XYZ file of C-alpha atoms in Angstrom:
662
model
C 54.433 6.052 -32.851
C 54.030 9.512 -30.265
C 51.246 10.696 -29.085
C 51.299 13.262 -31.438
C 51.218 10.626 -34.376
C 48.167 8.688 -33.167
C 45.864 7.526 -35.553
C 42.137 9.538 -34.701
C 39.008 9.748 -36.050
C 40.384 13.472 -37.139
C 43.664 12.964 -38.314
C 44.297 14.301 -41.594
C 46.245 11.137 -42.525
C 42.724 9.352 -41.679
C 41.459 10.553 -44.121
C 43.593 10.493 -46.678
C 44.008 6.913 -46.269
C 40.244 6.436 -46.412
C 40.559 8.326 -50.276
C 43.489 6.298 -50.951
C 41.537 2.538 -50.424
C 38.319 3.838 -52.518
C 40.571 4.856 -54.994
C 42.506 1.283 -54.794
C 39.110 -0.695 -54.572
C 37.647 1.010 -57.752
C 40.786 -0.287 -59.673
C 40.767 -3.770 -58.303
C 39.306 -5.217 -61.971
C 42.212 -3.258 -63.752
C 45.192 -4.020 -61.178
C 47.009 -7.224 -61.094
C 47.282 -8.590 -57.364
C 50.883 -7.736 -56.844
C 50.309 -4.313 -57.950
C 47.544 -3.851 -55.825
C 48.800 -5.701 -52.562
C 51.855 -3.550 -53.033
C 49.938 -0.063 -53.212
C 47.810 -1.088 -50.385
C 50.355 -2.017 -47.712
C 52.157 0.657 -48.720
C 48.646 2.885 -48.232
C 48.235 1.000 -44.371
C 51.719 1.684 -43.845
C 51.649 5.715 -44.502
C 48.200 6.283 -43.034
C 48.862 3.842 -39.360
C 52.489 4.774 -39.252
C 52.833 1.071 -38.713
C 56.125 -0.272 -38.516
C 55.903 -3.030 -41.276
C 52.822 -4.205 -43.638
C 52.757 -7.420 -45.018
C 49.592 -9.066 -47.493
C 49.889 -12.367 -47.328
C 47.693 -15.094 -49.948
C 47.187 -18.690 -50.364
C 48.675 -19.847 -53.892
C 46.774 -20.930 -56.671
C 48.452 -24.919 -56.872
C 46.969 -27.219 -55.454
C 48.461 -27.548 -52.185
C 45.846 -25.575 -50.306
C 48.241 -25.026 -47.052
C 50.428 -22.948 -49.042
C 51.209 -19.396 -48.497
C 53.017 -16.509 -50.355
C 54.173 -12.931 -49.054
C 52.110 -11.196 -51.992
C 53.762 -7.883 -50.981
C 55.689 -6.289 -47.671
C 59.159 -7.833 -48.068
C 60.005 -5.880 -44.660
C 57.370 -7.869 -43.044
C 58.977 -8.562 -39.471
C 57.661 -12.190 -39.686
C 59.395 -13.212 -42.722
C 62.652 -11.901 -41.084
C 61.572 -14.295 -37.967
C 61.666 -17.073 -40.269
C 59.488 -19.181 -37.660
C 57.080 -20.431 -40.336
C 55.033 -22.490 -38.339
C 53.922 -19.622 -36.517
C 53.401 -17.279 -39.200
C 51.047 -19.812 -40.763
C 49.113 -20.690 -37.499
C 48.388 -16.213 -37.586
C 47.834 -16.079 -41.103
C 45.562 -19.251 -41.624
C 43.397 -18.147 -38.208
C 42.815 -14.625 -40.185
C 41.623 -16.622 -43.135
C 39.356 -19.226 -41.239
C 38.238 -16.880 -38.668
C 37.253 -14.194 -41.245
C 37.263 -11.751 -38.233
C 39.772 -8.929 -37.483
C 42.031 -8.942 -34.133
C 44.597 -6.901 -32.757
C 46.500 -8.977 -30.679
C 50.197 -8.707 -28.738
C 52.457 -9.054 -31.301
C 54.563 -12.898 -31.206
C 58.139 -10.657 -31.530
C 57.612 -8.764 -28.219
C 55.335 -7.651 -26.326
C 55.246 -4.236 -26.621
C 53.994 -4.344 -29.786
C 50.830 -5.116 -31.454
C 49.894 -7.044 -34.776
C 47.011 -6.314 -36.075
C 44.716 -9.302 -38.452
C 43.163 -7.950 -41.624
C 41.165 -10.752 -43.771
C 40.442 -9.393 -47.318
C 39.641 -10.116 -50.571
C 41.550 -9.299 -53.764
C 40.380 -10.935 -56.946
C 38.299 -13.264 -55.558
C 40.874 -14.426 -53.163
C 41.370 -14.654 -49.527
C 43.702 -12.802 -48.741
C 45.469 -11.160 -44.990
C 46.904 -7.677 -44.023
C 49.516 -8.116 -41.315
C 50.131 -4.740 -39.656
C 52.725 -4.228 -36.780
C 52.594 -1.610 -34.502
C 55.496 -0.623 -32.177
C 54.122 -0.011 -29.072
C 50.933 -0.942 -27.127
C 48.061 1.531 -28.004
C 45.609 3.613 -25.790
C 41.727 2.327 -25.953
C 41.587 5.583 -28.103
C 43.775 4.366 -30.821
C 42.145 1.131 -30.704
C 39.171 2.677 -31.384
C 40.266 3.779 -34.994
C 42.218 1.383 -35.724
C 39.645 -0.884 -35.487
C 37.170 1.359 -37.558
C 40.014 1.424 -39.714
C 40.369 -2.434 -40.310
C 36.418 -2.444 -40.443
C 36.613 0.299 -43.402
C 39.207 -2.049 -45.189
C 37.907 -4.977 -44.969
C 34.643 -3.442 -46.643
C 36.112 -1.704 -49.723
C 38.091 -5.429 -50.418
C 35.402 -7.738 -50.057
C 32.397 -5.814 -51.360
C 32.135 -8.237 -54.179
C 33.031 -11.261 -52.407
C 30.995 -14.035 -51.396
C 33.603 -15.702 -49.249
C 33.695 -12.546 -46.867
C 29.899 -12.315 -46.757
C 28.685 -13.241 -43.289
C 25.061 -13.196 -42.553
C 23.073 -10.169 -41.077
C 22.868 -11.210 -37.853
C 26.640 -11.465 -37.328
C 27.434 -8.352 -39.125
C 25.280 -6.494 -37.096
C 27.075 -8.019 -34.065
C 30.589 -6.510 -35.767
C 28.870 -3.270 -36.297
C 27.332 -2.994 -32.561
C 31.097 -4.237 -31.010
C 32.461 -1.454 -32.898
C 30.086 1.245 -31.683
C 30.545 0.349 -28.257
C 33.973 1.031 -28.362
C 32.691 4.839 -29.123
C 30.661 5.063 -25.616
C 31.571 8.506 -24.595
C 30.812 9.888 -21.234
C 30.139 13.378 -22.814
C 26.539 14.045 -24.277
C 27.078 16.405 -27.325
C 30.220 13.952 -28.568
C 28.300 10.574 -28.004
C 25.202 12.009 -29.539
C 28.144 13.598 -32.284
C 29.881 10.178 -33.171
C 25.880 8.145 -33.144
C 24.507 9.998 -36.053
C 27.776 10.277 -38.114
C 29.440 6.857 -37.721
C 25.940 5.216 -37.998
C 25.413 6.932 -41.925
C 28.593 5.654 -42.396
C 28.204 2.370 -41.446
C 24.336 1.390 -43.004
C 25.679 3.846 -46.262
C 22.263 6.104 -45.821
C 22.205 9.592 -46.908
C 21.119 10.980 -43.339
C 20.613 9.853 -39.841
C 19.249 11.893 -37.244
C 18.682 11.677 -33.323
C 15.621 12.705 -31.644
C 14.907 11.893 -27.807
C 12.374 12.222 -25.410
C 11.745 15.380 -24.062
C 8.156 15.440 -22.127
C 5.515 14.362 -24.154
C 7.295 15.311 -27.425
C 9.998 14.362 -29.390
C 13.620 16.609 -29.696
C 16.180 16.617 -32.636
C 19.579 16.489 -30.316
C 21.945 15.306 -33.529
C 22.137 15.185 -37.266
C 24.662 13.505 -39.484
C 27.139 15.669 -41.487
C 26.024 18.824 -39.330
C 27.564 20.131 -35.933
C 24.865 22.443 -35.651
C 21.213 22.771 -37.005
C 18.405 25.369 -36.539
C 16.118 23.529 -34.315
C 12.846 26.130 -35.461
C 13.468 24.903 -39.089
C 10.223 23.387 -40.700
C 12.075 20.612 -41.471
C 12.758 19.875 -38.121
C 9.596 20.776 -36.480
C 8.275 18.569 -39.099
C 10.056 15.447 -38.167
C 9.857 15.939 -34.551
C 5.831 15.904 -35.268
C 6.175 12.680 -37.388
C 8.484 10.978 -34.902
C 5.997 11.759 -31.821
C 3.099 10.189 -33.509
C 5.053 7.074 -34.506
C 6.324 6.479 -31.469
C 3.302 6.378 -29.916
C 3.161 2.983 -31.092
C 6.734 1.908 -29.634
C 7.416 -0.124 -33.120
C 9.658 0.257 -36.000
C 8.169 2.289 -38.818
C 9.290 2.147 -42.632
C 8.864 4.184 -45.842
C 7.278 3.412 -48.069
C 4.783 0.901 -46.951
C 1.656 -0.282 -48.323
C -0.264 -0.760 -45.173
C -2.591 2.006 -44.956
C -1.366 4.651 -42.596
C -4.044 6.174 -39.917
C -4.463 10.344 -40.179
C -2.695 11.186 -37.032
C 0.133 9.513 -38.761
C 0.100 10.080 -42.533
C -0.747 13.893 -42.761
C 2.413 14.843 -40.955
C 4.523 12.449 -42.729
C 3.172 13.984 -46.070
C 3.829 17.358 -45.030
C 7.207 15.864 -43.997
C 8.182 14.646 -47.343
C 7.277 17.858 -48.829
C 10.095 19.773 -47.285
C 12.721 16.718 -47.401
C 14.322 14.756 -50.538
C 13.365 11.553 -48.608
C 12.925 8.637 -50.560
C 13.227 5.622 -47.638
C 13.396 6.164 -44.326
C 12.979 4.131 -41.238
C 12.411 5.453 -37.746
C 13.648 3.110 -35.300
C 12.697 3.457 -31.313
C 15.762 3.194 -29.029
C 14.749 1.580 -25.595
C 16.860 1.306 -22.127
C 19.509 -0.962 -22.229
C 21.462 -3.025 -19.166
C 24.432 -4.279 -20.977
C 23.647 -5.827 -24.167
C 19.888 -6.786 -22.957
C 16.917 -4.425 -23.018
C 16.063 -4.122 -19.515
C 11.848 -4.871 -20.285
C 9.662 -6.650 -22.835
C 9.969 -4.503 -25.930
C 6.027 -4.523 -25.823
C 5.797 -3.012 -22.032
C 8.988 -0.530 -22.661
C 8.187 2.898 -24.243
C 10.769 4.471 -25.944
C 13.283 7.148 -24.744
C 14.841 7.977 -28.395
C 14.064 7.623 -32.027
C 17.229 6.882 -34.543
C 15.450 8.217 -38.200
C 17.394 6.472 -41.177
C 17.213 7.903 -44.363
C 17.913 7.291 -48.164
C 17.618 10.351 -50.900
C 18.082 8.132 -54.226
C 17.905 4.365 -53.753
C 14.441 2.831 -53.460
C 15.555 1.027 -50.554
C 18.256 1.298 -47.513
C 21.460 -0.691 -48.607
C 22.131 -1.841 -44.882
C 19.379 -4.886 -43.665
C 16.930 -4.693 -40.651
C 19.488 -7.096 -38.307
C 21.898 -4.320 -39.270
C 20.047 -1.628 -38.344
C 18.575 -3.208 -35.124
C 22.144 -3.939 -34.056
C 23.423 -0.790 -34.317
C 20.821 0.516 -32.689
C 21.216 -1.197 -29.830
C 24.547 0.017 -29.809
C 24.004 3.528 -29.937
C 21.086 2.808 -27.189
C 23.986 1.673 -25.256
C 26.307 4.805 -25.802
C 23.354 7.420 -25.402
C 22.458 5.746 -22.073
C 25.781 6.236 -20.654
C 26.277 10.102 -21.465
C 22.595 10.539 -20.657
C 23.254 9.249 -16.994
C 26.736 10.464 -16.570
C 25.345 14.145 -17.635
C 22.261 13.777 -14.989
C 24.849 13.338 -11.838
C 23.807 15.589 -9.503
C 26.528 18.093 -8.336
C 28.626 16.629 -11.166
C 31.390 19.264 -11.252
C 31.436 19.302 -7.647
C 31.965 16.158 -7.174
C 34.872 16.073 -10.020
C 36.083 19.156 -8.452
C 36.376 17.070 -4.897
C 37.907 14.102 -6.593
C 40.678 16.121 -7.837
C 41.356 17.554 -4.744
C 41.309 13.635 -2.929
C 43.463 13.444 -5.597
C 45.846 15.849 -5.014
C 45.998 15.335 -1.295
C 47.681 12.262 -1.361
C 50.428 14.450 -0.434
C 50.142 14.816 3.128
C 51.400 18.315 3.380
C 47.881 19.146 0.859
C 45.911 17.061 3.067
C 46.893 18.919 6.435
C 46.502 22.270 4.408
C 42.999 21.352 3.363
C 42.275 20.100 6.484
C 43.269 23.634 8.349
C 41.496 25.753 6.200
C 38.312 23.724 5.946
C 38.268 23.692 10.339
C 39.479 27.211 10.147
C 37.002 28.284 7.754
C 34.071 26.526 9.919
C 35.180 27.640 13.135
C 34.979 31.369 11.837
C 31.683 30.986 10.574
C 30.560 29.908 13.555
C 32.176 32.124 16.057
C 33.461 35.081 14.371
C 31.069 38.017 15.267
C 30.103 40.455 12.193
C 27.885 43.135 11.960
C 23.600 41.909 11.051
C 22.372 44.756 8.614
C 19.223 44.511 6.994
C 18.710 46.207 3.723
C 16.236 49.070 3.036
C 14.640 51.193 0.633
C 13.395 54.650 0.751
C 13.652 58.060 -0.083
C 15.469 61.360 1.453
C 13.637 64.278 2.232
C 13.784 67.482 4.404
C 12.367 66.872 8.468
C 10.035 69.744 7.472
C 7.978 69.824 4.850
C 4.160 70.335 4.314
C 2.130 69.581 2.175
C -0.837 72.479 1.422
C -4.404 70.845 0.627
C -7.366 72.711 -1.263
C -9.574 73.636 1.492
C -12.875 74.282 -0.233
C -13.776 73.195 -4.291
C -13.064 76.006 -6.626
C -11.202 76.894 -10.119
C -7.370 78.274 -9.816
C -7.463 81.575 -11.120
C -4.201 82.779 -10.394
C -0.834 80.640 -9.601
C 1.737 83.029 -7.652
C 4.779 80.391 -7.451
C 6.754 78.334 -9.595
C 8.926 74.929 -8.510
C 11.843 76.056 -6.693
C 10.654 79.600 -5.920
C 11.803 80.588 -2.512
C 8.506 81.732 -0.017
C 7.809 82.830 3.457
C 4.972 81.434 5.702
C 2.566 83.462 4.848
C 3.080 84.127 1.362
C -0.268 83.279 -1.061
C 0.882 80.886 -3.615
C -2.570 80.481 -5.746
C -5.723 81.948 -5.715
C -9.086 79.844 -6.015
C -12.636 80.932 -7.127
C -15.593 79.508 -6.259
C -18.684 80.865 -8.227
C -21.283 78.950 -5.845
C -19.361 81.192 -2.972
C -19.713 84.396 -4.540
C -23.033 83.882 -6.119
C -24.271 83.078 -1.894
C -22.611 86.276 -0.548
C -24.154 88.449 -3.140
C -27.439 86.605 -1.878
C -26.904 87.293 1.718
C -25.633 90.968 0.960
C -29.115 91.207 -0.424
C -30.638 89.820 1.944
C -29.373 92.460 4.500
C -30.159 95.467 2.378
C -33.646 94.293 2.427
C -33.498 93.613 6.377
C -31.972 96.889 6.987
C -34.957 98.532 4.506
C -37.624 96.899 6.703
C -36.098 97.558 9.598
C -36.098 101.486 9.041
C -39.060 101.455 7.548
C -41.054 99.492 10.389
C -38.932 102.011 12.941
C -40.192 104.697 10.874
C -44.359 104.102 10.984
C -43.677 102.860 14.668
C -42.367 106.496 15.506
C -45.302 107.775 13.613
C -47.677 105.689 15.646
C -46.482 106.873 18.673
C -47.471 110.483 18.111
C -51.166 109.287 17.943
C -50.657 106.972 20.758
C -52.273 103.898 19.122
C -51.065 101.263 21.786
C -52.343 97.777 20.358
C -50.620 98.959 16.702
C -46.965 100.207 18.803
C -46.369 96.666 20.034
C -47.068 94.650 16.907
C -44.570 97.316 15.156
C -41.912 97.076 18.181
C -41.929 92.975 17.244
C -41.432 92.805 13.668
C -38.767 95.307 14.302
C -37.089 92.787 16.525
C -37.667 89.981 14.162
C -36.002 91.676 11.633
C -33.326 92.995 14.056
C -32.837 89.047 14.795
C -33.327 88.237 10.909
C -30.515 90.737 9.983
C -27.732 89.524 12.760
C -27.871 85.835 11.568
C -27.738 86.910 7.718
C -24.219 89.475 8.987
C -23.336 85.687 10.953
C -23.675 84.078 7.512
C -21.938 86.672 5.803
C -19.010 86.297 7.665
C -18.894 82.362 7.480
C -19.237 82.758 3.818
C -16.018 85.745 4.115
C -13.915 83.182 5.870
C -14.582 80.683 3.319
C -13.534 83.170 0.645
C -10.336 84.300 2.305
C -9.502 80.309 2.658
C -8.879 80.639 -1.342
C -6.052 82.187 -1.096
C -3.865 79.566 -0.394
C -0.549 80.810 2.042
C 2.836 78.911 2.678
C 2.292 77.234 5.938
C 6.103 77.592 6.632
C 9.357 79.309 5.008
C 10.898 77.403 2.471
C 11.276 76.125 -1.040
C 8.275 75.029 -3.462
C 9.395 71.590 -4.933
C 6.452 70.731 -6.715
C 6.682 70.464 -10.088
C 5.640 72.600 -12.775
C 2.630 74.120 -10.815
C 1.264 76.141 -13.120
C 0.405 73.334 -15.518
C -0.838 70.865 -12.880
C -3.262 73.615 -11.277
C -3.827 76.211 -13.939
C -7.407 76.489 -14.918
C -8.275 73.624 -13.628
C -11.507 72.781 -11.201
C -9.925 72.170 -7.564
C -11.996 69.552 -5.113
C -12.179 69.857 -1.530
C -8.695 68.066 0.200
C -6.553 68.032 -3.190
C -3.092 68.050 -3.171
C -2.000 71.156 -4.147
C 1.479 72.039 -3.612
C 4.597 71.130 -1.187
C 6.853 73.348 0.545
C 9.735 71.930 1.967
C 12.437 73.825 4.608
C 15.881 72.432 2.391
C 17.939 74.642 4.286
C 17.097 72.706 7.329
C 17.983 68.883 8.871
C 16.927 66.290 6.239
C 16.171 62.352 7.294
C 15.637 59.189 5.264
C 12.121 57.876 5.119
C 13.019 54.021 4.760
C 10.897 50.954 3.799
C 12.081 47.551 5.292
C 10.509 43.999 4.464
C 8.498 42.786 7.343
C 10.395 39.359 7.405
C 13.220 41.532 9.009
C 10.673 43.637 11.139
C 11.984 41.344 14.080
C 15.665 41.630 13.708
C 15.400 45.570 14.022
C 13.027 45.812 16.890
C 15.387 43.156 18.715
C 18.125 45.347 18.017
C 16.126 48.317 19.285
C 15.413 46.964 22.022
C 18.489 45.491 23.336
C 19.933 49.344 22.378
C 17.632 50.926 24.874
C 18.070 48.061 27.537
C 21.952 48.721 27.293
C 22.610 52.121 29.137
C 26.465 51.832 27.869
C 24.859 52.161 24.407
C 25.258 55.428 22.532
C 23.056 56.932 20.287
C 20.606 54.984 17.580
C 20.784 52.142 15.403
C 23.271 52.929 12.450
C 22.300 53.857 9.082
C 24.519 53.298 5.849
C 22.967 54.363 2.719
C 23.829 55.863 -0.876
C 21.843 57.772 -2.885
C 20.574 56.805 -6.271
C 21.871 59.873 -8.112
C 25.597 58.861 -5.983
C 25.952 55.583 -5.618
C 29.578 55.467 -4.726
C 29.626 57.782 -1.907
C 28.453 56.363 1.447
C 26.617 58.313 3.714
C 25.333 57.699 7.410
C 22.411 58.010 9.477
C 20.623 57.155 12.884
C 17.496 55.255 12.652
C 14.702 57.746 14.654
C 11.524 56.021 14.859
C 9.872 52.723 14.008
C 6.302 52.577 12.920
C 4.468 50.072 15.041
C 2.874 48.995 12.623
C 3.492 47.360 9.226
C 1.848 48.527 6.303
C 1.111 46.720 2.420
C 2.951 48.726 -0.321
C 1.988 48.571 -4.220
C 2.537 44.874 -4.694
C 0.694 43.932 -1.337
C 3.815 43.146 0.372
C 3.827 44.296 3.842
C 6.544 46.500 4.714
C 7.990 48.240 7.803
C 8.099 52.676 7.627
C 11.723 53.665 9.393
C 12.936 57.058 9.916
C 16.151 58.086 9.918
C 18.100 61.308 10.765
C 21.058 62.325 8.851
C 23.423 65.465 9.487
C 25.325 65.713 6.638
C 25.531 69.660 5.161
C 27.251 68.155 2.345
C 23.715 66.477 1.295
C 22.194 69.780 0.770
C 23.632 70.512 -2.346
C 24.303 66.398 -3.226
C 20.414 65.352 -3.161
C 17.285 66.246 -4.195
C 13.854 65.862 -2.110
C 12.554 62.331 -2.437
C 15.690 61.416 -3.887
C 15.949 57.422 -4.264
C 18.419 55.629 -1.178
C 19.656 52.580 -0.663
C 20.137 51.760 3.036
C 21.200 48.943 5.428
C 20.376 49.155 9.334
C 23.272 47.551 11.128
C 21.077 45.317 13.912
C 23.649 44.048 16.123
C 26.538 41.378 15.812
C 25.865 37.758 14.902
C 28.045 34.578 14.088
C 29.532 35.089 10.523
C 27.681 32.011 8.987
C 24.268 33.741 9.914
C 25.627 36.930 8.818
C 26.159 35.585 5.075
C 23.584 32.647 4.995
C 20.952 34.159 7.520
C 18.245 33.917 3.928
C 18.886 30.101 4.034
C 18.224 29.510 7.601
C 15.336 31.887 7.804
C 13.969 29.442 4.700
C 14.518 26.066 6.574
C 13.252 27.299 9.913
C 9.972 28.981 7.787
C 9.899 26.652 5.585
C 10.903 22.844 6.414
C 11.137 22.986 10.237
C 7.715 24.370 10.359
C 6.242 21.810 8.352
C 6.411 19.528 11.539
C 4.132 19.824 13.851
C 5.112 20.942 16.880
C 2.785 20.506 20.168
C 4.102 21.223 24.221
C 3.928 18.241 26.513
């Protein structure tokens, strides 16, 4: 039998054989023993690709040891003619009432499958010869098929009805053959095989996650919706029940506490369930429970449900045996999937397997040694990442000299202006009123001076010395008052002239939508009004570097300043956010002495870099975002690649241990 013909659970012939066996079992009362055995032999031979199949049964004569071949004339045991050996195998099969898969007495490379069954209330034995040794997966499929075959033809016979404990042990032994290391495969097999072996309508597996139980598999479904109401209510019910740690049966005559009765009624409203058992799965050590059940918390639960019958067909012993076997399978799969770095160990194992050849082993060793040497000794440029903006070196921000209201905006975004050009006009009503008031006071003072001077001249003609002295003093006081008023007027005029905002440099207005932002709006003293930049001149980068990289930049700068042969400054490579495909170059021109917090309260170092690339004047715009790297000298390749890990180890792990100088 070729590998492609191996009997597997998903094989089409397997499903066809199950249907044929069910049909034969239903026709048992209306079919003769000879026809029944003949059809059974052909069905088994076709479904398993057996070389020969024989069905043996005791005769109805008084001699209890006499046997006859009911079907399967091509049986190899018949052709071999070894009557004693043949009768020993058949008699042992009838007396033990146990399925066995053993080496064939005819040849070492063949297998003999012995299946005791009952036909018309008479015991019989099916002998199937398989042409070669079987793989473990093939043995599992054959034994499962044998179990189903015996159950189909022994349901109505008391001669094959073993005790519940013995039958549960058989089911547990069968399920242990399906212990898979893949978690998804194991959960799928557990719920689906449990439904078939327990003859129920649905089996659901729930595993503990934190303090709650979550559905991991539902029989008959490859995938399920975890947010469905029926799933959520079953999870809540199982979580409440598993707090007890005991098997829970529905229906029950006991009065249930509200914390269980309420989720139970809610679940029954969503599900057609008539009978249900929730069985806890405990940690297993081989075939034994590691601790006493009374002291162990369940880590999973199996929910067994029936939709039609008022009671489950399977007995408590059957259910308990199956659950213990399922716990072993699930525990092994869970331990396997939680192996630390399992894909890495698996890959290393494959490499070790491939390295059995001397050439491969030497090649792998050479690659590892060269890689370690390169990481340790090969120098590479250590670069620090930075972000920032590009802007002209010469730009000025114009601030409001005093408060007021914008009366006229003379420029707009992109206008070219010269030094001294009017940008906008402000008005200050309070200042205008003050100037008017001072002008009035000056006019009054002039009138008073003229009046006093006229009176004094008239008195001089009549020679009134005392009165002339008083008038001269009054005239001097008024003149001093006039000088003070004129000084105040000059100061106010200066403030009035400042309301005319002018450009401090030659350049371009880079403030967006000046008219909308400043037109007819109140302005506070010191408020930012307009930015003028000399876009035709040299440009620069204003970069922000994380404070953790400040030491590397400062050390590189000091090394370069100390090296007399060093040319220029630290190199900077950057790309524009508007054109990330082109890399531009520059040099660090200045580094701030202190770090400053940013918007997220992370401290950053301010770095300025000079650039001399004429193409940037057309490709970039003012304050365009840039991403840059600053070359900080040479370092081993391993540190350049993994410096984040090295710095983390030093700052978080090594620093955790106290160090004191002796």
